[in-house]
mmCIF file of C-alpha atoms in Angstrom:
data_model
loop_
_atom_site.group_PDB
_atom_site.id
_atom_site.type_symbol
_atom_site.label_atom_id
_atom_site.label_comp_id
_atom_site.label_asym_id
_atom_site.label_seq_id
_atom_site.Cartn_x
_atom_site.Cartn_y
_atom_site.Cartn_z
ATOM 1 C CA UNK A 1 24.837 -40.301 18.425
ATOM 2 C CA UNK A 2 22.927 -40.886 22.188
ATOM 3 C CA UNK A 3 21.505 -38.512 24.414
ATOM 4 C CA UNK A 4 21.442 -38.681 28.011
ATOM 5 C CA UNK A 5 17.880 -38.511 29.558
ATOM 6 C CA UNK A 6 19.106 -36.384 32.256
ATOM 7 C CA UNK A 7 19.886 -32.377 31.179
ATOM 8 C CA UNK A 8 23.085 -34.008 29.589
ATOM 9 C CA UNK A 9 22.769 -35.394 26.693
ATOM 10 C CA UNK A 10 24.883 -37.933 25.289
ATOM 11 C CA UNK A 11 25.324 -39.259 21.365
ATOM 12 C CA UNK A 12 26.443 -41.837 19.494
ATOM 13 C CA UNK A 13 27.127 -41.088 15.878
ATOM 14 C CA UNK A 14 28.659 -43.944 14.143
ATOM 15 C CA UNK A 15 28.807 -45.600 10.415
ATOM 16 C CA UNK A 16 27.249 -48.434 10.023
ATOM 17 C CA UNK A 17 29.952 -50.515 8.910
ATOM 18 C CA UNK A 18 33.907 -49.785 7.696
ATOM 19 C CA UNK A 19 33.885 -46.462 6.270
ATOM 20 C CA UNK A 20 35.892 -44.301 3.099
ATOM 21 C CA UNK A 21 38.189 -41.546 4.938
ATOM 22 C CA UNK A 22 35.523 -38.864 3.455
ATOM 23 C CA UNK A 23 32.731 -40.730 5.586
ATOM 24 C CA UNK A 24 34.823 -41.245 8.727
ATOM 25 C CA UNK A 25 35.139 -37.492 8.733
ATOM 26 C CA UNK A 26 31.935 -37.035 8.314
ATOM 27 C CA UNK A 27 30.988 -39.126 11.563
ATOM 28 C CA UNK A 28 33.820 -36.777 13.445
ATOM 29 C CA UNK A 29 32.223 -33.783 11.943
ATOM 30 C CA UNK A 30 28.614 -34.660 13.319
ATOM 31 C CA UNK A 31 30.325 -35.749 16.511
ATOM 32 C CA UNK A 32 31.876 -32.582 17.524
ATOM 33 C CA UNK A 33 28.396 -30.667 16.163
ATOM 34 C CA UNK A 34 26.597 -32.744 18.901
ATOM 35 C CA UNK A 35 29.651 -31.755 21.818
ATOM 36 C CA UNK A 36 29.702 -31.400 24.652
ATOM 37 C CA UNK A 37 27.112 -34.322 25.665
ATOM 38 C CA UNK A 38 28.180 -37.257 23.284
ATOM 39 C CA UNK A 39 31.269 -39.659 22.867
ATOM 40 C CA UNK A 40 33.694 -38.000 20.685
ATOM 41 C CA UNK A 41 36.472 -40.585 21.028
ATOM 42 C CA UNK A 42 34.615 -43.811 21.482
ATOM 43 C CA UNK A 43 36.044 -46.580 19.155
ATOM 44 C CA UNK A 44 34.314 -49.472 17.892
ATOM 45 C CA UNK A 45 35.460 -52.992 17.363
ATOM 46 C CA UNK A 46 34.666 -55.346 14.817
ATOM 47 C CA UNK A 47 32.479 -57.935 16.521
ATOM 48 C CA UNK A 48 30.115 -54.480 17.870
ATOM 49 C CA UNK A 49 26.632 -54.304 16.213
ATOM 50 C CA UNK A 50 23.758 -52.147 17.144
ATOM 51 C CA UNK A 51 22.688 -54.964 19.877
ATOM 52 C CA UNK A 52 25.968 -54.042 21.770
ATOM 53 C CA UNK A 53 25.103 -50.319 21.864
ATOM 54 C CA UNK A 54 21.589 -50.543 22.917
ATOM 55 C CA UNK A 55 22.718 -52.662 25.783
ATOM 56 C CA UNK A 56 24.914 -50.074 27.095
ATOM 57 C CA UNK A 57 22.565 -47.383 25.745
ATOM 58 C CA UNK A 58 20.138 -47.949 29.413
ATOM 59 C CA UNK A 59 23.017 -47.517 31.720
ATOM 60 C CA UNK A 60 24.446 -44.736 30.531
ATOM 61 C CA UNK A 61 20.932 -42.737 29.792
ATOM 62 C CA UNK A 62 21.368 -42.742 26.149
ATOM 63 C CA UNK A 63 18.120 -41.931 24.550
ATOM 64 C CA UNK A 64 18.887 -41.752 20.674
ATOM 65 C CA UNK A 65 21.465 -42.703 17.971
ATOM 66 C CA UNK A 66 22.547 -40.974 15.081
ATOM 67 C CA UNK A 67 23.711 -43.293 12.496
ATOM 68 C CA UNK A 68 25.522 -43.035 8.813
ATOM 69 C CA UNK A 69 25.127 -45.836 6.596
ATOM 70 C CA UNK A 70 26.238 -45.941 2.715
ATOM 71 C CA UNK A 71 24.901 -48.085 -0.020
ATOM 72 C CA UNK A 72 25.956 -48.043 -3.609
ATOM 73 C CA UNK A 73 24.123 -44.977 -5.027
ATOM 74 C CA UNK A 74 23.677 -42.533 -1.856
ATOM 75 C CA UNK A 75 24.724 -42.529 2.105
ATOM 76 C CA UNK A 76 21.733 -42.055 4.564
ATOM 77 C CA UNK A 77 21.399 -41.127 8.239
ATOM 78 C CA UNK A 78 18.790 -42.775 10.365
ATOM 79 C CA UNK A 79 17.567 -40.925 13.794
ATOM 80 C CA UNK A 80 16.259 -43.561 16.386
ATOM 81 C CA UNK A 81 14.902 -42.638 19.845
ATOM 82 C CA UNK A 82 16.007 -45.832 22.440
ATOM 83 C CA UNK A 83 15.453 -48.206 23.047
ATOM 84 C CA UNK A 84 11.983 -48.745 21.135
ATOM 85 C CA UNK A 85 12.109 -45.827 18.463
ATOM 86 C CA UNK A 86 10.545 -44.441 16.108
ATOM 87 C CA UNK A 87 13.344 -44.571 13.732
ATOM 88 C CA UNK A 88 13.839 -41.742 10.397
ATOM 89 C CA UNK A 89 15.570 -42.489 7.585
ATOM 90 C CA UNK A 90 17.365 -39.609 5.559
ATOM 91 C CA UNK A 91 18.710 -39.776 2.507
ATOM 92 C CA UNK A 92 21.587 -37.503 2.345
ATOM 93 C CA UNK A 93 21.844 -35.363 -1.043
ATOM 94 C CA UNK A 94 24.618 -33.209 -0.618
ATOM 95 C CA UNK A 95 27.057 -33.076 2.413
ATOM 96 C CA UNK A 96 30.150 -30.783 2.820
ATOM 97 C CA UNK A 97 32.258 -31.155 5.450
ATOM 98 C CA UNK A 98 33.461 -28.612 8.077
ATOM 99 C CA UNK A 99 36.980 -28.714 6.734
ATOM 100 C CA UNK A 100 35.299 -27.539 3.384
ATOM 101 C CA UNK A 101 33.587 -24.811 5.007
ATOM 102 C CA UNK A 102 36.247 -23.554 6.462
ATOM 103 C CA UNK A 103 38.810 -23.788 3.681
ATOM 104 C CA UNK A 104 36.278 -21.578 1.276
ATOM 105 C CA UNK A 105 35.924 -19.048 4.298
ATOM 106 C CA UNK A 106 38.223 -15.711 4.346
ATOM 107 C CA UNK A 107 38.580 -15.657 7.933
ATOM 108 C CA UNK A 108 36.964 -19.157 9.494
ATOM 109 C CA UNK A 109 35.986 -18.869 13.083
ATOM 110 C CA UNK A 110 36.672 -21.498 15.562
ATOM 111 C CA UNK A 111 37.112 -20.288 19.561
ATOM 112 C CA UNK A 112 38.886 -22.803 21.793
ATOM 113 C CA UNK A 113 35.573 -22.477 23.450
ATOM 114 C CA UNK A 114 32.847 -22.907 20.920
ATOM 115 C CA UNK A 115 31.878 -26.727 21.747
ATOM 116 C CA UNK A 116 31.893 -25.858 25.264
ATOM 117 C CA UNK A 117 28.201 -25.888 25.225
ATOM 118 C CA UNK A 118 25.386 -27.541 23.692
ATOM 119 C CA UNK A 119 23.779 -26.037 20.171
ATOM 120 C CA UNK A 120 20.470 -23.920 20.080
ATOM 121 C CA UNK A 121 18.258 -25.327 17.588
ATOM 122 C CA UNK A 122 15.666 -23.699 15.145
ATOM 123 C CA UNK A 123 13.425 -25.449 12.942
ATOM 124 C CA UNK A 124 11.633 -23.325 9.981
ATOM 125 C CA UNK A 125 9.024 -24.512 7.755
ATOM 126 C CA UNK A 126 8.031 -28.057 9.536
ATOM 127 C CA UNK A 127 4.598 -26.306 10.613
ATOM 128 C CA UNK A 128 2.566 -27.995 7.487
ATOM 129 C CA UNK A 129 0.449 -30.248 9.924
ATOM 130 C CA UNK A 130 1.557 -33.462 8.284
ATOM 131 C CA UNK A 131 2.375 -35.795 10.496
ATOM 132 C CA UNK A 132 5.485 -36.949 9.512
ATOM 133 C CA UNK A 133 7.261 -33.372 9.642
ATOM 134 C CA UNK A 134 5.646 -33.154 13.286
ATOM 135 C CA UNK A 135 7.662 -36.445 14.313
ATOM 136 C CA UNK A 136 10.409 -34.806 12.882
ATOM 137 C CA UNK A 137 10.328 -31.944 14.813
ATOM 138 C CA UNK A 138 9.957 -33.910 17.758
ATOM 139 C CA UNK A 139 12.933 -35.868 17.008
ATOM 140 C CA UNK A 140 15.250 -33.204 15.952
ATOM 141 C CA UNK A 141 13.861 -31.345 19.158
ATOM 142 C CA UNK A 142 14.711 -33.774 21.595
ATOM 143 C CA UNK A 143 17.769 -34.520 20.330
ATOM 144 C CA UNK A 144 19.549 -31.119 22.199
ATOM 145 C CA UNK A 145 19.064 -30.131 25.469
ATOM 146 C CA UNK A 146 16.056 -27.892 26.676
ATOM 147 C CA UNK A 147 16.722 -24.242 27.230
ATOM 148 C CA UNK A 148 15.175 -22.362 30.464
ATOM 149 C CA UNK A 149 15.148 -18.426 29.027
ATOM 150 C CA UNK A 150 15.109 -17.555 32.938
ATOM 151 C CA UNK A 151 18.520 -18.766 33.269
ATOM 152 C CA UNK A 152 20.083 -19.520 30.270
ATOM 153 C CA UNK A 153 23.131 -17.747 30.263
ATOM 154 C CA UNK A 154 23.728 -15.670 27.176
ATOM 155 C CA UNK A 155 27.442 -16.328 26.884
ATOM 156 C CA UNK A 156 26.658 -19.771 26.641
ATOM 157 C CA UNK A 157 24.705 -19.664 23.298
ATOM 158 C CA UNK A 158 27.797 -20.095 21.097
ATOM 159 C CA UNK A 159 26.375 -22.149 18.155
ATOM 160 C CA UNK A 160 22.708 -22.628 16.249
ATOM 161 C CA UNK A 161 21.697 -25.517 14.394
ATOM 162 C CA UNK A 162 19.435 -24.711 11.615
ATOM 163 C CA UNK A 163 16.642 -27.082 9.962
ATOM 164 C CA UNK A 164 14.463 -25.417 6.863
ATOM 165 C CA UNK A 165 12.024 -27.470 5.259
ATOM 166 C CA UNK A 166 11.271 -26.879 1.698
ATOM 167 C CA UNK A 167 7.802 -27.576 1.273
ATOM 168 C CA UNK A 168 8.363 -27.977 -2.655
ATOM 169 C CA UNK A 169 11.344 -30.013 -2.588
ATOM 170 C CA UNK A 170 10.715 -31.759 0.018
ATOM 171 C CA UNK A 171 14.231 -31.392 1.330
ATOM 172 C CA UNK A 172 15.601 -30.121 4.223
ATOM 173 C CA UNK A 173 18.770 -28.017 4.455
ATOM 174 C CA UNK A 174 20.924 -28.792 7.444
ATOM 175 C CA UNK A 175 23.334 -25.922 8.580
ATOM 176 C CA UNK A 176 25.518 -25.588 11.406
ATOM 177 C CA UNK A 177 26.306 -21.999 12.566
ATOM 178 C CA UNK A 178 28.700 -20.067 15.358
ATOM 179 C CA UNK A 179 26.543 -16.937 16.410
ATOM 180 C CA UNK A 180 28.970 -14.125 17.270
ATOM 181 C CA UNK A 181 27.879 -10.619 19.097
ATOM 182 C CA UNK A 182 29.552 -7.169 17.977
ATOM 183 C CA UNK A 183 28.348 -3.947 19.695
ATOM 184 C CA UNK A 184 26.540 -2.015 17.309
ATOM 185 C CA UNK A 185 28.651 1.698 16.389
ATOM 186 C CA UNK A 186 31.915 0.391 17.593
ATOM 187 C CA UNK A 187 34.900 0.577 14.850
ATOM 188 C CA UNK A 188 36.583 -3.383 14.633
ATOM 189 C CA UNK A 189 39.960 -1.736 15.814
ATOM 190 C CA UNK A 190 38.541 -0.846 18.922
ATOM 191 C CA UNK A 191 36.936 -4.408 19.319
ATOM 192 C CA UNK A 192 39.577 -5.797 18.569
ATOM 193 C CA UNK A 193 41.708 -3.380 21.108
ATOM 194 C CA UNK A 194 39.100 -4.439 23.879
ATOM 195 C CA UNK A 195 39.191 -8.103 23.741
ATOM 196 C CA UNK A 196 42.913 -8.760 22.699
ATOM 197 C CA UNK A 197 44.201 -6.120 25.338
ATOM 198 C CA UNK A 198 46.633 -5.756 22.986
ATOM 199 C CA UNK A 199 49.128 -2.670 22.922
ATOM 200 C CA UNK A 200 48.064 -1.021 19.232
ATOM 201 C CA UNK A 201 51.106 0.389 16.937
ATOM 202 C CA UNK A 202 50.756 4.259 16.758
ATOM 203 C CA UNK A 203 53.944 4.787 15.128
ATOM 204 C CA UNK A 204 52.291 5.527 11.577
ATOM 205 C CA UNK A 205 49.201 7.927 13.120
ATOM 206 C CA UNK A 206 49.327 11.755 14.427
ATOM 207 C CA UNK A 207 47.058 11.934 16.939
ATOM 208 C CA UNK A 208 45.984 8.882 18.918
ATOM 209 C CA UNK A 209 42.092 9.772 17.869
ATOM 210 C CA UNK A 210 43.494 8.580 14.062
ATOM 211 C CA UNK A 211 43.406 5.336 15.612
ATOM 212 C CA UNK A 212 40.063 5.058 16.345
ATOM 213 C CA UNK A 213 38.872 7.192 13.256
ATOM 214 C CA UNK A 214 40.735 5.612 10.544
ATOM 215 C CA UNK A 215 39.794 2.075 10.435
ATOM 216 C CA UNK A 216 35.656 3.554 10.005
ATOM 217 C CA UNK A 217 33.063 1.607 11.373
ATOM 218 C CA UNK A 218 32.892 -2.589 10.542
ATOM 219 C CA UNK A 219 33.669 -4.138 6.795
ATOM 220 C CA UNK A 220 30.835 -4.468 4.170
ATOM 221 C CA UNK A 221 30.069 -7.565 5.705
ATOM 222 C CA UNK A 222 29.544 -6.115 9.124
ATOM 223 C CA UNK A 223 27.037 -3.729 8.534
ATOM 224 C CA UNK A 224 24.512 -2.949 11.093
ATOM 225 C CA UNK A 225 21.296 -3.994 10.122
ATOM 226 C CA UNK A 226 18.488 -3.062 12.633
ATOM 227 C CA UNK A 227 16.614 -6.642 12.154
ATOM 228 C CA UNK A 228 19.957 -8.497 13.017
ATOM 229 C CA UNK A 229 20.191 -6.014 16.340
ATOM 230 C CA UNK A 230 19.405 -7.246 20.176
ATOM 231 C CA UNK A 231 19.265 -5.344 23.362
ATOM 232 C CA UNK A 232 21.405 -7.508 25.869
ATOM 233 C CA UNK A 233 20.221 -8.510 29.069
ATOM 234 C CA UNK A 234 23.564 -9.388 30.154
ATOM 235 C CA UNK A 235 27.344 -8.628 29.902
ATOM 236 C CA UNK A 236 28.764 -11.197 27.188
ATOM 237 C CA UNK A 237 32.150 -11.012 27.158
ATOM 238 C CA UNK A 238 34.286 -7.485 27.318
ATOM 239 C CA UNK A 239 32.799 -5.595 24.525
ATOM 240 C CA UNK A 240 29.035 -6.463 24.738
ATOM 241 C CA UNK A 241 27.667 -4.867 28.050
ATOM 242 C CA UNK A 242 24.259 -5.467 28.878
ATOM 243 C CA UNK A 243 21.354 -2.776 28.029
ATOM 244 C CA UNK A 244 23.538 -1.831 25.042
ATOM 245 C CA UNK A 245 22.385 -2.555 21.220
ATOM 246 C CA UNK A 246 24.319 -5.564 19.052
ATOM 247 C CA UNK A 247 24.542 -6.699 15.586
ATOM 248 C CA UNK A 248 23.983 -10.876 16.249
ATOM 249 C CA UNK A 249 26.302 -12.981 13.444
ATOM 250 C CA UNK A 250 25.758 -15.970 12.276
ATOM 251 C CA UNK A 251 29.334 -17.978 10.722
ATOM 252 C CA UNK A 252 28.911 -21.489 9.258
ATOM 253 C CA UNK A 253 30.962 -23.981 10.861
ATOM 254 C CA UNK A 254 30.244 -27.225 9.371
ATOM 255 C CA UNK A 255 28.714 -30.146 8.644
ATOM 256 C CA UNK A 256 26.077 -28.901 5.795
ATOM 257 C CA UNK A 257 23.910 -31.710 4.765
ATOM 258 C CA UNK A 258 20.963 -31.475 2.732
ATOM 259 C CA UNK A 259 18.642 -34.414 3.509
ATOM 260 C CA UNK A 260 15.654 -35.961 2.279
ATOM 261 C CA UNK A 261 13.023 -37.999 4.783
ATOM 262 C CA UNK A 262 12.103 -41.521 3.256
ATOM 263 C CA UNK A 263 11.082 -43.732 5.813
ATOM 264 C CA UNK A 264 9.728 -43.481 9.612
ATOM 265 C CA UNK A 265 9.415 -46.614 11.457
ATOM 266 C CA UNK A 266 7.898 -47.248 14.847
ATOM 267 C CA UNK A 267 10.368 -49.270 15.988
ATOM 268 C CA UNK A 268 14.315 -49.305 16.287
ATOM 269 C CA UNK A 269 15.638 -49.561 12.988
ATOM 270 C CA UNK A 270 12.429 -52.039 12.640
ATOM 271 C CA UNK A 271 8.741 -52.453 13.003
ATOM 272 C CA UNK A 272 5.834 -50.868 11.010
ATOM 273 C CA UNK A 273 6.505 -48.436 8.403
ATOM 274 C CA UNK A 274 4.183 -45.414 9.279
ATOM 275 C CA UNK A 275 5.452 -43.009 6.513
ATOM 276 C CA UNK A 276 7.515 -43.993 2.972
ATOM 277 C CA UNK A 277 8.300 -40.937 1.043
ATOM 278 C CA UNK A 278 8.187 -43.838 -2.072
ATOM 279 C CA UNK A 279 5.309 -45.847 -1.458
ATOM 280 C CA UNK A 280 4.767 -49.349 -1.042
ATOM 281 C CA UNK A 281 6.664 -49.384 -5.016
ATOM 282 C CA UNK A 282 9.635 -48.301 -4.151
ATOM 283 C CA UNK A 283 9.647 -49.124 -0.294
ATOM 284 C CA UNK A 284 10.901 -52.348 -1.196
ATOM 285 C CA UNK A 285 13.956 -51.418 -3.282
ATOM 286 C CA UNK A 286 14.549 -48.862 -0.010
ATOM 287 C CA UNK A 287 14.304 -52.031 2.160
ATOM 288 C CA UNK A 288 16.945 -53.744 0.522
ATOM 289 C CA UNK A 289 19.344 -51.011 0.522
ATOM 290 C CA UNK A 290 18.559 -50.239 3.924
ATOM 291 C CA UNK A 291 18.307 -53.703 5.430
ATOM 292 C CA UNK A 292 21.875 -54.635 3.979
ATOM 293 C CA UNK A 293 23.196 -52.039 6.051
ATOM 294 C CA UNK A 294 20.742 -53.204 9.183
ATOM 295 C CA UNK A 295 21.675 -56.620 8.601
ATOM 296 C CA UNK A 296 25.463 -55.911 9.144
ATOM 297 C CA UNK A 297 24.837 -53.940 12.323
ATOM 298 C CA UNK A 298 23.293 -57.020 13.817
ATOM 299 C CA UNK A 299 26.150 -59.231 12.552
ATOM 300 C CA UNK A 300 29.070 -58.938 10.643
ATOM 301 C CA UNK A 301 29.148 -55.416 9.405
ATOM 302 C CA UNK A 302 30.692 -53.059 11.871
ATOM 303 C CA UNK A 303 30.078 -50.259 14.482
ATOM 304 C CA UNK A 304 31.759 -47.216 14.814
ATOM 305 C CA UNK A 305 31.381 -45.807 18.140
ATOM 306 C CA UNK A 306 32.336 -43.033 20.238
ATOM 307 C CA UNK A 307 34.596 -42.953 24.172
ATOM 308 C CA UNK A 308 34.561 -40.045 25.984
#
């Protein structure tokens, strides 16, 4: 993935060479996480190596890639800031893709509008003072777009990305959420009745106060927990007025990744290693995995690439 250096950001999330169907939805699946700002559609041909998209990188005002890259035992992701780095190299532990997440979801939640804006993005657990988990709170940082809180519109903040470090573990669990406001007190048929504008059946009921009494107030899932409560500012959407109390949820949307930092290097997929998770033991078997992938995305292994 890229990122424009102006308050758009654009990025390029490609494989680093011809991909399983599982992977190629993977790439898709990080794509559309990094919408509105990157090239969803761009296509790749098979002479394009990672020369050919740093050359168009400057033009455009792309300042980093995201790329996915497989060897035999595990599939990595590398995070490069252009066009001189640093670079990180993840190894990827666990992935599950959006389709996944929505398939083992009752009731999976995806407005026409959620990609219409850029994610917020919340790091927990980087604050250990090492170095290495500072650059990579930099990098993750500077990947999305900056928010003003003087006018940042609240109807705008549609979807969270979530990084938590594990300290013990040393992994780092990669979630992808849709945040969702419901006014706090308010039964779901009468949410629902609100937004949908949607003539309700009465046929079955009394008294037209059955409507609003039978259905209670929210599921067990929908509880209203004071910590998960927020006193609006604004008006977001028809149901949320502003100065009125609302129970914030979170819904995962996909990708989920867990990943594992094992290299930083100061340059562009090159140049001095500054931190090796394995030491100068194993950086060498790393190296070799990782450089047969490099090695094709200077030559003869290909590039996919996103078009707007």
């Amino acid at each position: 993935m890229a990122r424009f250096r102006n308050k758009k950001k654009v990025v390029f999330v490609k494989p680093a060479k011809k991909q399983p169907q599982q992977n190629v939805d993977h790439v898709t699946d990080l794509r559309k996480m990094m919408l509105p700002y990157t090239a969803l559609n761009l296509k790749e041909k098979k002479r394009n190596n990672l020369k050919d998209f740093l050359n168009v990188a400057g033009p455009m005002g792309v300042t980093h890639f995201l790329m996915l890259s497989k060897t035999g035992s595990s599939p990595y992701l590398r995070v490069a800031r252009t066009p001189q780095g640093p670079t990180l190299t993840f190894k990827i532990q666990e992935y599950s893709l959006a389709v996944d997440i929505a398939n083992s979801q009752l009731r999976p939640r995806v407005p026409k509008d959620l990609f219409k804006n850029s994610p917020l993005i919340v790091l927990s657990g980087f604050g250990t003072g090492e170095q290495h988990l500072k650059l990579t709170t930099i990098m993750f940082q500077n990947i999305f777009p900056a928010i003003d809180i003087k006018t940042v519109k609240l109807s705008s903040c549609q979807r969270i990305v979530l990084l938590n470090y594990n300290k013990e573990t040393k992994l780092i669990d990669f979630r992808h959420y849709s945040i969702r406001l419901q006014p706090v007190g308010v039964s779901r048929r009468i949410r629902k009745f609100v937004q949908n504008h949607q003539v309700p059946d009465l046929r079955s009921l009394q008294d037209v106060s059955d409507f609003v009494t039978k259905a209670g107030y929210g599921s067990e899932s929908e509880g209203d927990d004071e910590a998960a409560t927020v006193s609006l500012a604004s008006d977001v959407g028809r149901v949320n007025k502003a100065s009125t109390k609302s129970a914030v949820k979170l819904q995962e949307i996909g990708p989920r990744m867990t990943l594992q930092l094992i290299k930083i290097e100061d340059g562009l997929c090159s140049g001095t290693v500054i931190f090796s998770e394995y030491g100068n033991s194993e950086e060498k078997k790393e190296d070799s995995e990782e450089g047969s992938e490099g090695d094709g995305e200077e030559g003869s292994e290909q590039e996919d690439v996103m078009d707007e």
